[in-house]
Coordinates of C-alpha atoms in Angstrom, one line a residue:
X1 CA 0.0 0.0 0.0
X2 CA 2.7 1.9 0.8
X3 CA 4.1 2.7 -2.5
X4 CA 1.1 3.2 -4.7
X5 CA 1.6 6.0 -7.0
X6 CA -0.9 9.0 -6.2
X7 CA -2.2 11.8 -8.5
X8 CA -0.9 15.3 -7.2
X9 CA -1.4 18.5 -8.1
X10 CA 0.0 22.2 -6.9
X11 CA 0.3 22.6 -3.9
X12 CA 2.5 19.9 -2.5
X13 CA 2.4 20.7 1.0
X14 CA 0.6 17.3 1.8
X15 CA 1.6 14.9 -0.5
X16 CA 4.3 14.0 2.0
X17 CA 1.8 12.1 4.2
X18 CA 0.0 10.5 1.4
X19 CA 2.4 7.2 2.1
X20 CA 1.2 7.4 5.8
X21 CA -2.9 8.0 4.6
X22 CA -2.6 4.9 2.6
X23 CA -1.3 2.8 5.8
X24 CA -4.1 4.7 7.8
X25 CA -7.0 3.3 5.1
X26 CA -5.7 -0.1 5.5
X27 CA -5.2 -0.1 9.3
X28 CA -8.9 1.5 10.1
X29 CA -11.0 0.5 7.1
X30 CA -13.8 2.7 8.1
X31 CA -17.0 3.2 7.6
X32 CA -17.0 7.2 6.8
X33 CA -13.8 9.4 6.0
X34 CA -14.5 13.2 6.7
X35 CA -11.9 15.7 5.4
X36 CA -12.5 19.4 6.7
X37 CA -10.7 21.3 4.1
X38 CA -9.2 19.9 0.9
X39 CA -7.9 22.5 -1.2
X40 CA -6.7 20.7 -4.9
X41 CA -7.6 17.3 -3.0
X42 CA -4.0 15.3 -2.7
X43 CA -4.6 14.0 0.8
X44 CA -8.4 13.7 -0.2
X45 CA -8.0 11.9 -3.5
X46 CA -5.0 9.5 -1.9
X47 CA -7.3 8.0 0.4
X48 CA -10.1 7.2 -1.8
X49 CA -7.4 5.7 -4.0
X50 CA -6.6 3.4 -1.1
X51 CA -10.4 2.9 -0.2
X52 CA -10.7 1.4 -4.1
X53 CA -7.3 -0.6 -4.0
X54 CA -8.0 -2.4 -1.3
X55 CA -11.9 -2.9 -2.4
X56 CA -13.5 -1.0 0.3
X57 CA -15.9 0.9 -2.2
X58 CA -19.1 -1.0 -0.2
X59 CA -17.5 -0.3 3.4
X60 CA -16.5 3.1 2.9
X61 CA -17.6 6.4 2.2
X62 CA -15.5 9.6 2.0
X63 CA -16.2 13.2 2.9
X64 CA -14.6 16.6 1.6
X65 CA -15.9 19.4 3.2
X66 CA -14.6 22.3 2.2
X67 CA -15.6 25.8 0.9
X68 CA -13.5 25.9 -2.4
X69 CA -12.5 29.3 -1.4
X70 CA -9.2 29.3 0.4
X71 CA -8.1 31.0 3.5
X72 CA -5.4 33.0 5.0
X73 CA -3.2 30.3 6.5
X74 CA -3.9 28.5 2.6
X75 CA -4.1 30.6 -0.1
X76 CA -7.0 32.0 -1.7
X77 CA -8.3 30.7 -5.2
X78 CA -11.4 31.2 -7.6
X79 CA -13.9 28.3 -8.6
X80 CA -11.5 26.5 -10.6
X81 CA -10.0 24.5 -8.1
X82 CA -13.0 22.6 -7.1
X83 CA -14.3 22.3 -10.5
X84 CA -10.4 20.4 -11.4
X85 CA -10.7 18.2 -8.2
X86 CA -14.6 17.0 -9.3
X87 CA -13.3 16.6 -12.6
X88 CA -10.7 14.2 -11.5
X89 CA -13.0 12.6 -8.4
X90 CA -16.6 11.7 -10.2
X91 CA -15.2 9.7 -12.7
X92 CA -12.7 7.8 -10.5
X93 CA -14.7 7.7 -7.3
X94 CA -17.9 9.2 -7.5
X95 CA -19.9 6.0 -6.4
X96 CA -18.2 5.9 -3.1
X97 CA -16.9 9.5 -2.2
X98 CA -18.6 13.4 -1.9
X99 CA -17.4 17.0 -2.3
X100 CA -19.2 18.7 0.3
X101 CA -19.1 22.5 -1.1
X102 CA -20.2 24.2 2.6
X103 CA -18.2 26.1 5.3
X104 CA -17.6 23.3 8.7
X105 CA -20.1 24.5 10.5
X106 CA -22.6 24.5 7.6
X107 CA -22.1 21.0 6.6
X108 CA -22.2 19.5 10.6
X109 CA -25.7 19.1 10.4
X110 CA -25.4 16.6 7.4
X111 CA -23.7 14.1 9.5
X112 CA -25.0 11.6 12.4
X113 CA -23.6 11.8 15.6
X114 CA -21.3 9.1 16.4
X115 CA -21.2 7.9 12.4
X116 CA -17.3 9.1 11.8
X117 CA -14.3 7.0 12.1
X118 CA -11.7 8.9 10.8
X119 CA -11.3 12.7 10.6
X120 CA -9.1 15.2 9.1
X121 CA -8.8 18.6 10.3
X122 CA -7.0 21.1 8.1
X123 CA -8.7 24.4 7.5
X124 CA -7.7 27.6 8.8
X125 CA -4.5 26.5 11.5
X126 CA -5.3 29.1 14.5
X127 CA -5.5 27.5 17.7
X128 CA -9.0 29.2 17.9
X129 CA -9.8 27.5 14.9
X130 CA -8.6 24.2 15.3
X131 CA -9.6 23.7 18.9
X132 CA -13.3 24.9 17.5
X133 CA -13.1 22.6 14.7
X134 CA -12.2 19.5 16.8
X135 CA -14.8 20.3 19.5
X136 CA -17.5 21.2 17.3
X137 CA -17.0 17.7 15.2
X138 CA -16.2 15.5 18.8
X139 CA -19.4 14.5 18.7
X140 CA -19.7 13.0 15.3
X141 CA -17.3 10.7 15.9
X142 CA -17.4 7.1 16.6
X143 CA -16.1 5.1 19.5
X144 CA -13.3 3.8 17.3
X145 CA -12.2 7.5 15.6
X146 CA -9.0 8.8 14.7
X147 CA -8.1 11.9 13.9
X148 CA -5.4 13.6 11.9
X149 CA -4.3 17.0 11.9
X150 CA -2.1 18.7 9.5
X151 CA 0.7 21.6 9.8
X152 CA 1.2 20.5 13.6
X153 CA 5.3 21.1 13.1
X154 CA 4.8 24.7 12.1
X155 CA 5.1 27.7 14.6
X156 CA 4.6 30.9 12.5
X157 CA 2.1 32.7 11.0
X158 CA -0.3 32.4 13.6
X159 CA -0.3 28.4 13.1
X160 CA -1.9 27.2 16.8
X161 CA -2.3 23.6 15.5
X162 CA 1.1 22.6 18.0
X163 CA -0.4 24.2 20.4
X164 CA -3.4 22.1 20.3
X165 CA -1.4 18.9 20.4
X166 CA 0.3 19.7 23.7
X167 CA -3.4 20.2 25.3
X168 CA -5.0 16.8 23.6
X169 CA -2.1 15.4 25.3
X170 CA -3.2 15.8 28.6
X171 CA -6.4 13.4 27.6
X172 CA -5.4 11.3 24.7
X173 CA -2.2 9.6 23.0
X174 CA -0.8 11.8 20.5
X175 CA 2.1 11.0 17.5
X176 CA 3.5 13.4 15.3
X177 CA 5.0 13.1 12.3
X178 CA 7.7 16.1 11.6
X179 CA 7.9 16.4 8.3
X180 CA 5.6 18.3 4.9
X181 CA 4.8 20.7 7.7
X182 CA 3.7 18.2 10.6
X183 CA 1.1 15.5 10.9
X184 CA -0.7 14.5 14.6
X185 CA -2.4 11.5 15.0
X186 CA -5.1 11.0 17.5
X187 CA -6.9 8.3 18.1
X188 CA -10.1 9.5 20.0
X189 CA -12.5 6.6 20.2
X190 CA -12.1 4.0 23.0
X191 CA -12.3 0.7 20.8
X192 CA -10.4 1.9 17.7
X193 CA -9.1 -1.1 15.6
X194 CA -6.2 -3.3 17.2
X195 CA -4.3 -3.4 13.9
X196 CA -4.2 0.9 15.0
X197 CA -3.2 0.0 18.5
X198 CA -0.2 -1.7 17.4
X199 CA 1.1 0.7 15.2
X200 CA 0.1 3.4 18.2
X201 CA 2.2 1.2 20.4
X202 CA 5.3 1.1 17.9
X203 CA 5.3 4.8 17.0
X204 CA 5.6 5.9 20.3
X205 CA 8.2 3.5 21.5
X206 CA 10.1 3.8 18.2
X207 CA 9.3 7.5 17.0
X208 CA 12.6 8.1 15.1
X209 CA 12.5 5.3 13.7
X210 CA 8.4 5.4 12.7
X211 CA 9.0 8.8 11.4
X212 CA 12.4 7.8 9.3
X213 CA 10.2 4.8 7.7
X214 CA 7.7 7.7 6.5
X215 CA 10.1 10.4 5.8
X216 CA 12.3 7.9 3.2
X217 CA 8.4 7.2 1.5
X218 CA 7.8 10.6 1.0
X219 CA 11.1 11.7 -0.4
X220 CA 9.9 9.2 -3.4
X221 CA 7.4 11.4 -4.4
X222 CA 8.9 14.9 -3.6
X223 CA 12.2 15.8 -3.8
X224 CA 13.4 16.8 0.1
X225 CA 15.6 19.7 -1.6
X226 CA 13.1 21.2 -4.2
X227 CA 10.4 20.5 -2.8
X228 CA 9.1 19.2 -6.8
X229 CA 7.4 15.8 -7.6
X230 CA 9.9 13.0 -8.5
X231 CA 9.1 10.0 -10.3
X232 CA 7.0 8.1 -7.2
X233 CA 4.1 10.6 -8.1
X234 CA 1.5 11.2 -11.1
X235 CA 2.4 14.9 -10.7
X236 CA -0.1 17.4 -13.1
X237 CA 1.2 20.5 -14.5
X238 CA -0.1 23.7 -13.1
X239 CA -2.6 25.5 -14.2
X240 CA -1.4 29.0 -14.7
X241 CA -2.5 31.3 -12.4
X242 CA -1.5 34.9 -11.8
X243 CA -2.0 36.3 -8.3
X244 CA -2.2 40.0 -7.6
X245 CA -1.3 40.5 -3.5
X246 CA -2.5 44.2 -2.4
X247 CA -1.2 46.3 1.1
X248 CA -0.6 49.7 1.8
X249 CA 2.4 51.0 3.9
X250 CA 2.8 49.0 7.7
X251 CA 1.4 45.9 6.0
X252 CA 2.7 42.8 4.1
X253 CA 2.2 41.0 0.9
X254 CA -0.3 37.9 2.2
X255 CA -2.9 35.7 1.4
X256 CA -5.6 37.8 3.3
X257 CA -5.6 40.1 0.9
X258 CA -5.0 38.5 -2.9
X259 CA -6.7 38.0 -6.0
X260 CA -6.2 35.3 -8.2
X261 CA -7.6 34.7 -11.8
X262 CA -7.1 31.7 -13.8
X263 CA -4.7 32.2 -17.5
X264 CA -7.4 30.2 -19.6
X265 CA -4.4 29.8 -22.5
X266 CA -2.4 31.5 -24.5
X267 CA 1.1 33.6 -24.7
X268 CA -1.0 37.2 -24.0
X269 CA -3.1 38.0 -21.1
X270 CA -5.1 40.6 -19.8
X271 CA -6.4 39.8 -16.2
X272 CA -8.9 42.9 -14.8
X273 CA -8.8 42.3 -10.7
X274 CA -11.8 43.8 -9.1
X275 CA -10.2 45.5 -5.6
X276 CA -12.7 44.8 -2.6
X277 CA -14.7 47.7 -2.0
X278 CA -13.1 51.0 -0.3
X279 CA -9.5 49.8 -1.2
X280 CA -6.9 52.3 -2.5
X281 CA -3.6 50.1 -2.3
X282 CA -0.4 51.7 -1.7
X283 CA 1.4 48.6 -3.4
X284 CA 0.3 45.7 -5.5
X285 CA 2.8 42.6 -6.7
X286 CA 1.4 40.6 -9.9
X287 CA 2.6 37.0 -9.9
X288 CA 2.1 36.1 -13.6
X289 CA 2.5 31.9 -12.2
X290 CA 4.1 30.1 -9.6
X291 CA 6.3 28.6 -12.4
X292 CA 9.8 29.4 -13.8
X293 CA 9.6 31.4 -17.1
X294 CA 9.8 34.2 -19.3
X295 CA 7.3 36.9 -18.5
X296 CA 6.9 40.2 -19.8
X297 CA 4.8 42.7 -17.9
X298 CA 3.3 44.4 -21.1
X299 CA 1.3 47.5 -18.8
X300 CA -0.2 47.9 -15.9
X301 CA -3.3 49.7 -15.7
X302 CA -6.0 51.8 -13.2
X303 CA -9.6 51.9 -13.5
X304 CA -11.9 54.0 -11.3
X305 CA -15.4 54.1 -12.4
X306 CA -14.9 55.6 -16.0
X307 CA -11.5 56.6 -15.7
X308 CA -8.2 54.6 -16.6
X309 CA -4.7 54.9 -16.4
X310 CA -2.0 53.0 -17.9
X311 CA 0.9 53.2 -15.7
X312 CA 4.0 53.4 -18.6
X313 CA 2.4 55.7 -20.7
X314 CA 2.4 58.4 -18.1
X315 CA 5.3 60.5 -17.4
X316 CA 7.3 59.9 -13.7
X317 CA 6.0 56.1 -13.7
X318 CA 5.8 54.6 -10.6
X319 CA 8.6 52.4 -9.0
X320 CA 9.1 48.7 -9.8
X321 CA 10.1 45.4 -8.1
X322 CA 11.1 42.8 -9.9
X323 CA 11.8 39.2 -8.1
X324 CA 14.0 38.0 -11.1
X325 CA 16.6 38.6 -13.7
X326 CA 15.6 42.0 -15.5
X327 CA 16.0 41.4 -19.7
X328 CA 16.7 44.4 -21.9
X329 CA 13.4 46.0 -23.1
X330 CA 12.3 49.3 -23.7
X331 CA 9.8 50.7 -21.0
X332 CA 7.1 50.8 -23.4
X333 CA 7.5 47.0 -24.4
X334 CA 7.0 46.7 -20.8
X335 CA 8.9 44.3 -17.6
X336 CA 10.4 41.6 -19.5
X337 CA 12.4 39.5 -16.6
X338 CA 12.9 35.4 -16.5
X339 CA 13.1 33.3 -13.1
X340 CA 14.0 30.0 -12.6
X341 CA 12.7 30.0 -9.5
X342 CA 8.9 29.4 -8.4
X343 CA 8.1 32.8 -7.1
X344 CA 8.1 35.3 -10.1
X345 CA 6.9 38.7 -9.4
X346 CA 6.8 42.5 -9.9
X347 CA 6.3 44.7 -6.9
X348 CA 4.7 48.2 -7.9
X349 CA 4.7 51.4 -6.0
X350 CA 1.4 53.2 -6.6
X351 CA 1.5 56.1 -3.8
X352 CA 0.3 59.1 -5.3
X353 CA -1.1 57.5 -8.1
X354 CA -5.0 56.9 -7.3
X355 CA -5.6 60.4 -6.0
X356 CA -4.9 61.4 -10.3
X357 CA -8.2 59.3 -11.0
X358 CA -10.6 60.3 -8.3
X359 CA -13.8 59.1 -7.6
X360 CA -13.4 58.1 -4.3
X361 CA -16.5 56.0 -3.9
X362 CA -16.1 54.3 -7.3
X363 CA -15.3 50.4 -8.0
X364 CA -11.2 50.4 -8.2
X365 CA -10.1 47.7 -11.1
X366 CA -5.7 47.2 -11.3
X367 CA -5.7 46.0 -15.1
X368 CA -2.3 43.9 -15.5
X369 CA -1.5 42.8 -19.6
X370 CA 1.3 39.7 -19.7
X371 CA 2.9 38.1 -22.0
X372 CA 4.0 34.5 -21.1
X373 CA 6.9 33.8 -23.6
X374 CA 7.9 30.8 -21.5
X375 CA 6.9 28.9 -19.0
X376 CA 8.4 25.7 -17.6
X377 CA 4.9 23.8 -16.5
X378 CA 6.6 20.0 -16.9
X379 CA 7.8 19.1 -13.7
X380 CA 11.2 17.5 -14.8
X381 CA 11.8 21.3 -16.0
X382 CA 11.1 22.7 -13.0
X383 CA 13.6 20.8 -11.1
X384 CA 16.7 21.8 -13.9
X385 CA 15.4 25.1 -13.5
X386 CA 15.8 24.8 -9.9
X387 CA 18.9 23.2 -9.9
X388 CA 20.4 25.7 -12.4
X389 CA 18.7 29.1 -10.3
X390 CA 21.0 27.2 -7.1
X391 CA 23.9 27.0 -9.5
X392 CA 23.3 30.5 -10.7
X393 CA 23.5 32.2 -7.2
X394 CA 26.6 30.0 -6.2
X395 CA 28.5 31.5 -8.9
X396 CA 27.0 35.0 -8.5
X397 CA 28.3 34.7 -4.6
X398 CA 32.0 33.4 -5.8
X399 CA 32.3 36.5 -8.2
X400 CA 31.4 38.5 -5.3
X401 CA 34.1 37.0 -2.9
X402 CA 36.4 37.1 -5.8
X403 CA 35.8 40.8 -6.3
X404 CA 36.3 41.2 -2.6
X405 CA 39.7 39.4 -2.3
X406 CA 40.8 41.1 -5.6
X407 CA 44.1 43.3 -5.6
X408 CA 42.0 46.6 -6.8
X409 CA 39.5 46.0 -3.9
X410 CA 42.3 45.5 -1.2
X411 CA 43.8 48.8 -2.8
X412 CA 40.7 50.5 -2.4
X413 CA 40.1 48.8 1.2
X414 CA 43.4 50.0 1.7
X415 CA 43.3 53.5 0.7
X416 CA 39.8 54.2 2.6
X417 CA 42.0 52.8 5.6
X418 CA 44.6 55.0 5.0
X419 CA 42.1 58.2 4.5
X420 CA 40.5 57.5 7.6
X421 CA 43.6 57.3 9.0
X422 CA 45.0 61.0 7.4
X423 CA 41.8 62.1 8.6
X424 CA 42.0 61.3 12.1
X425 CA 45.9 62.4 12.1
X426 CA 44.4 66.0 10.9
X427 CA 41.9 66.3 12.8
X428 CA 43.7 65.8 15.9
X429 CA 46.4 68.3 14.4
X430 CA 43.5 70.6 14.4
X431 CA 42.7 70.1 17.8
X432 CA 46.4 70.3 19.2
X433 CA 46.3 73.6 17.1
X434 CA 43.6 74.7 18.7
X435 CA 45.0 73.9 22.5
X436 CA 48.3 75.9 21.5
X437 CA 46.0 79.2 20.2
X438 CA 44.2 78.8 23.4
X439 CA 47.7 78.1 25.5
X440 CA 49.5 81.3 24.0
X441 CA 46.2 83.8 23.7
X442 CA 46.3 83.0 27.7
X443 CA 50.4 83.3 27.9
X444 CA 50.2 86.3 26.4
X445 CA 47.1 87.9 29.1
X446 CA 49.2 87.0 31.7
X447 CA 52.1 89.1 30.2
X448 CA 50.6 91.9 29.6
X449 CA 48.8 91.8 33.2
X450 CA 52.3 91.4 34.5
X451 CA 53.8 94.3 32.7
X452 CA 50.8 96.4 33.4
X453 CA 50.9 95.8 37.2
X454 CA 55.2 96.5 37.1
X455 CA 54.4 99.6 35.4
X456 CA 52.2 100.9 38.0
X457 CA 54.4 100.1 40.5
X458 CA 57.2 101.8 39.5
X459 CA 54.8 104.9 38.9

């Protein structure tokens, strides 16, 4: 079970425990699988491919409950994403699995109490919001649940899920995988199935060894230093997607506040994003794709109400950003820039620039034209490209230390030192020459006070 090969798709940050959920369909077999949040379905779509190898289709039922919409801890994402996952699930799995398209809360009242025997929680990662999740789903579950939580090994960002593992502690066993971001495993239910008990019992007298067993599994489907699909996964190439992240000064690029639109095909684009009502951005950054590529920022555009503004057509345009390597092009031919990383992007400075268009109260629209003139979607591309953006900064650092240790550069180091020092030698010249002025303008009183008092004396 171990090594069956799953169907991924962007983003990975799962797919390192899929080896683990096919282990956890064979040891439980249950009756009902309920997944709170499921994003592009890897952790989802892995188990029901476990539920139909080993023939459970009549025994088991799966559950993804999720609003299709993203979060802040996630990302946020347009309709397309569930409509790719259903795509993929009907066909495959429809007789024996559900996309539940509700909010948690919405979709408790579709399930029995005590009917679930294993549940996933992994929606929005505050402790507030796992500890509600778990509580509010408790009673749902069977007496032989398990539950799983994901991201329980990270400690930023507001994540609470770790937090919540060290107070389930205090009433039931806990293990915890450390890698793809944490996984706890809970087992809630008082007559969960032995074959669970025993692996219970080993992974928490053998942890580093339970956890190097699942580690090695997962490094054969993602590479542990890129972070890519390798050859143990059916990995799908991305769907293009271009993100446009908004703040204004005092706040940072995040998922709370992003747009995303899908690239429906094509080299040219024109994506229109509609800014929630009242907002005026100081700064926007347009990723064109999480993909290395080519990409040409052809304009970038305002709209308020009836008015527009295109960006490099106007004189003093505003300052750019770009998270790549800058090509020649004229300004009117717009941003061209390549990355052979994941994260392309160009940051732009629009201060001062919305106040031009007025209308206060009107619907404000950024309108962002790109070319794509490459774009490395196959994974086996992505991972040279990787490997050659790592091999790109290690030579850029070695011409740096090169330029450092170089003769000219000592000289120069050299001659500031020696500056400095001239500069320190005159100014304390300057200050000895200002002690002896002082020194003889007071010699010289006391002369003439002597010579004045002598002279009075003889008189």
């Amino acid at each position: 079970m171990i090594f069956l090969k799953p169907h991924i798709t962007h983003p990975y940050a799962w797919v390192g425990h899929i080896p683990f959920m096919y282990v956890l369909a064979d040891l439980l077999r249950p009756r009902s699988f309920v997944e709170l949040g499921t994003d592009s379905g890897n952790s989802f779509l892995a188990f029901c491919q476990a539920v139909k190898t080993l023939g459970l289709q009549s025994r088991t039922h799966c559950y993804a409950v999720d609003c299709w919409k993203g979060d802040e801890h996630a990302r946020f994402y347009g309709d397309h994403v569930y409509r790719t996952l259903s795509a993929y699930q009907k066909p495959r799995y429809g007789e024996f699995s559900t996309l539940v398209k509700a909010y948690f809360d919405e979709a408790l009242e579709q399930f029995e109490d005590g009917s679930i025997d294993l549940l996933h929680i992994d929606g929005l990662h505050t402790y507030e919001a796992v500890k509600h999740d778990f509580e509010t789903w408790l009673p749902k579950l069977s007496s032989s649940a398990v539950v799983i939580f994901h991201d329980s090994a990270v400690h930023d960002r507001n994540f609470g899920v770790h937090i919540f593992m060290e107070e389930l502690r205090a009433t039931y066993e806990v293990f915890e995988f450390n890698h793809s971001n944490g996984l706890g495993v809970v087992p809630v239910g008082t007559d969960v199935p032995e074959a669970f008990k025993a692996f219970m019992r080993e992974a928490l007298s053998r942890p580093e060894a339970t956890r190097a067993i699942f580690e090695a599994a997962a490094a054969a489907l993602l590479d542990p230093e890129t972070g890519m699909p390798s050859g143990g996964a059916d990995a799908v190439e991305h769907s293009i997607e271009c993100l446009m992240y908004y703040r204004n000064d005092g706040q940072i690029f995040e998922e709370a506040r992003s747009l995303s639109i899908i690239h429906a095909g094509g080299t040219d684009a024109t994506f229109e994003f509609e800014l929630p009502a009242g907002q005026r951005p100081h700064h926007v950054r347009v990723d064109p794709a999480s993909l290395p590529g080519t990409y040409r920022l052809v304009n970038v555009g305002l709209r308020v109400g009836g008015a527009t503004m295109n960006l490099f057509a106007e004189p003093g345009a505003p300052r750019f950003v770009v998270n790549g390597d800058v090509l020649p092009s004229a300004i009117q031919e717009g941003i061209r820039f390549i990355s052979l990383h994941n994260d392309p992007y160009v940051e732009v400075d629009l201060r001062g620039v919305w106040e031009q268009l007025g209308g206060q109260d009107e619907e404000s629209t950024v309108i962002v034209g790109i070319a794509y003139e490459q774009v490395l979607a196959a994974v086996e591309l992505q991972a040279l490209a990787d490997g050659a953006a790592r091999a790109l900064q290690g030579a850029k650092d070695e011409v740096r230390r090169q330029r450092e240790s170089s003769p000219i550069e000592q000289l120069a180091l050299l001659t500031r030192g020696q500056h400095d020092d001239v500069r320190r030698q005159l100014t304390q010249l300057a200050e000895a020459q200002e002690n002896l002025e002082r020194l003889v303008g007071g010699l010289a009183t006391s002369i003439s006070t002597h010579e004045h008092a002598n002279q009075t004396g003889n008189a």
